Short mmCIF file of C-alpha atoms in Angstrom, two decimals:
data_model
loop_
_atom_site.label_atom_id
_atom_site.label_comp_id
_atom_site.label_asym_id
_atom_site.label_seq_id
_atom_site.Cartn_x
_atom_site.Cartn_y
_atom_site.Cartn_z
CA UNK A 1 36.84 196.42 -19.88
CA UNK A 2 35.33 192.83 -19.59
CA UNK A 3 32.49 192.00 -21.80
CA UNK A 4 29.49 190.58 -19.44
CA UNK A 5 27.17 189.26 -22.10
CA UNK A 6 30.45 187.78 -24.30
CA UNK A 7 31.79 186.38 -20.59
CA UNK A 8 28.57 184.76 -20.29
CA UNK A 9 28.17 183.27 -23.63
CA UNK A 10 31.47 181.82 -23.44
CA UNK A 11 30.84 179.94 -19.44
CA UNK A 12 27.32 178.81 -20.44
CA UNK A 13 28.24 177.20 -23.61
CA UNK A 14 32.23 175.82 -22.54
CA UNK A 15 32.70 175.69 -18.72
CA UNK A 16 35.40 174.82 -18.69
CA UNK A 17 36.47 178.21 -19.40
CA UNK A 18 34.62 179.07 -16.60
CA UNK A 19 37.29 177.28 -14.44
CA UNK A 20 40.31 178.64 -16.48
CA UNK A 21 38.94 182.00 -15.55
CA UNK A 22 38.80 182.92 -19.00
CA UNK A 23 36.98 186.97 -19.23
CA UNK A 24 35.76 187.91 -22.77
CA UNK A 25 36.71 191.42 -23.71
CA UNK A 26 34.87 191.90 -26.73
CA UNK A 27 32.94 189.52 -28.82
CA UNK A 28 30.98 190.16 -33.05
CA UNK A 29 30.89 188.25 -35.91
CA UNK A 30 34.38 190.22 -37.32
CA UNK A 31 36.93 189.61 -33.74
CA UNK A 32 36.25 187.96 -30.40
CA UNK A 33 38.78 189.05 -28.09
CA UNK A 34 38.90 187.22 -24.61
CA UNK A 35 42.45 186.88 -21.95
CA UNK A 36 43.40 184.55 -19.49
CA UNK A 37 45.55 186.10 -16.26
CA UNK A 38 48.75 184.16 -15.35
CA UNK A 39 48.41 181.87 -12.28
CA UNK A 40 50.67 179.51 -10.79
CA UNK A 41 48.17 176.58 -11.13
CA UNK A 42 48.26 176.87 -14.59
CA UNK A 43 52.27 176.98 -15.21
CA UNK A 44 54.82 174.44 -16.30
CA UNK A 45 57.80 174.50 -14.63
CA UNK A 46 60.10 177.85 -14.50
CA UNK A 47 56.61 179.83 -14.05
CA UNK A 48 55.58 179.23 -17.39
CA UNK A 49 51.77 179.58 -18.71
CA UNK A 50 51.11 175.87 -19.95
CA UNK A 51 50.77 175.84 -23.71
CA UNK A 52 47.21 173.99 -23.39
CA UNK A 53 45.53 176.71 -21.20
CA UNK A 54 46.94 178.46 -24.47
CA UNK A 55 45.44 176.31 -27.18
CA UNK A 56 42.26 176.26 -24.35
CA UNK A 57 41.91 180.02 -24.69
CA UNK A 58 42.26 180.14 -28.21
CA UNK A 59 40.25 177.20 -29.13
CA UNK A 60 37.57 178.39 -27.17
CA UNK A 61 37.84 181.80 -28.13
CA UNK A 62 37.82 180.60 -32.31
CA UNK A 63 34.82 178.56 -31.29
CA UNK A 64 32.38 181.54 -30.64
CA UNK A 65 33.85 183.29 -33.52
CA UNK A 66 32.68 180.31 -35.55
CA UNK A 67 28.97 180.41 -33.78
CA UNK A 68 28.83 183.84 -34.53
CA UNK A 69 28.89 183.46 -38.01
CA UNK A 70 26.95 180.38 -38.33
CA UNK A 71 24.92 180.52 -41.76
CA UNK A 72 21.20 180.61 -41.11
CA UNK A 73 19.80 177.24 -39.65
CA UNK A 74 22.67 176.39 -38.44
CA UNK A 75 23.01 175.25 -34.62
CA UNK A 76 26.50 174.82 -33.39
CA UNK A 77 30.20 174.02 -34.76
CA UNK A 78 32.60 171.25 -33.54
CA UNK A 79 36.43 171.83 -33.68
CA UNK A 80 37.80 169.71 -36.57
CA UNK A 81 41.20 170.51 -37.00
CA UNK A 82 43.36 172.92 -35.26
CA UNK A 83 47.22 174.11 -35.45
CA UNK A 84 49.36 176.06 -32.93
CA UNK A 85 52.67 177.80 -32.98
CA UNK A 86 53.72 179.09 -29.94
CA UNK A 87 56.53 182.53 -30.30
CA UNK A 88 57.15 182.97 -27.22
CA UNK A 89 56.22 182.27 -22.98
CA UNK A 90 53.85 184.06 -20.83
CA UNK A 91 55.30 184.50 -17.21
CA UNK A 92 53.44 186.87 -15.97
CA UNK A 93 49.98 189.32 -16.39
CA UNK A 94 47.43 188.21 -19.13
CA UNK A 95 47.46 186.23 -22.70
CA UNK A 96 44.96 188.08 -24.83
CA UNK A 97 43.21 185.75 -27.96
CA UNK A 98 41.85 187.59 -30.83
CA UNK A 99 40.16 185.28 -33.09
CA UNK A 100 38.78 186.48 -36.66
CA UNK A 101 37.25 184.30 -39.60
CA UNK A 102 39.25 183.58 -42.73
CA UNK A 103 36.44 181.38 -44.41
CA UNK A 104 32.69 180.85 -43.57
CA UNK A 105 31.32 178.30 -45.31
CA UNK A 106 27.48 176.16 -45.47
CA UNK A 107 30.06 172.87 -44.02
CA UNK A 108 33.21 174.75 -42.38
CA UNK A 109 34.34 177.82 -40.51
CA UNK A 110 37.79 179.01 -40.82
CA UNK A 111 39.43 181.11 -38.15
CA UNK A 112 42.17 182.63 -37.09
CA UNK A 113 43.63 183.67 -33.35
CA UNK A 114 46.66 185.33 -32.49
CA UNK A 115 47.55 185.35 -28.59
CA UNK A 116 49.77 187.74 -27.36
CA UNK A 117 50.82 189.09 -23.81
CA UNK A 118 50.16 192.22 -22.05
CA UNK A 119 52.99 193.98 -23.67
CA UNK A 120 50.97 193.29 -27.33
CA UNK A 121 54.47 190.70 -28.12
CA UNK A 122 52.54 187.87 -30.30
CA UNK A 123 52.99 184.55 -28.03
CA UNK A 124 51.12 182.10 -30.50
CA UNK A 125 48.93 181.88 -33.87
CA UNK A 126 46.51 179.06 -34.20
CA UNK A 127 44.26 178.41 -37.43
CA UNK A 128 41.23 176.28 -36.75
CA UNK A 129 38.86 174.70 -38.67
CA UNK A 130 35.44 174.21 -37.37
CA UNK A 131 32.83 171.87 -38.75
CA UNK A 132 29.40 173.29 -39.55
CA UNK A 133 26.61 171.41 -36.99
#
């Protein structure tokens, strides 16, 4: 079920994910979940989902996990560092991001996403570190 308020959040604030297409399924402080479905447009060759609409959906998806746990005062984070491993291709369906905090600091926000397909098969991990605005 797709998240209105969470798909919202994320096209007002980033549209680009707007134009990826990018639906948030569920989105708290503890796990923002969002997917992207497989098109064409955004393949390599062979029919594969390009690894930067991957690092797109994840960086975007760490990014409101960050805001969301944003000590008090605090306006907006900034993506300072980030580091992908991709497992394995997407060729068809959806790539789901689940993004979770591992540190939230007064300066920096820690997270961690995991991407995997529609079968639940993990496709890439990416630790981010976002800067405290």
């Amino acid at each position: 079920m797709i998240d209105t308020e969470g798909t919202q959040l994320f096209h007002s604030t980033m549209p680009f994910t707007e134009k990826l297409g990018i639906e948030v399924l569920e989105h708290g402080p503890k796990l923002v979940r969002s997917r992207i479905a497989w098109d064409e447009s955004l393949c390599t060759l062979g029919g594969v989902l390009h690894g930067g609409v991957l690092m797109s959906l994840a960086d975007a998806t760490g990014a409101v996990c960050a805001f969301l746990n944003l000590p008090e005062g605090k306006q907006g984070t900034t993506t300072v560092e980030s580091k992908t491993n991709f497992l394995r291709a997407v060729r068809s369906g959806y790539a789901v991001a689940s993004a979770t905090p591992l540190h939230t600091g007064r300066s920096f926000i820690v997270v961690e996403t995991e991407i995997h397909d529609e079968a639940g098969k993990l496709v890439g991990k990416v630790t981010q570190t976002q800067a405290v605005l």
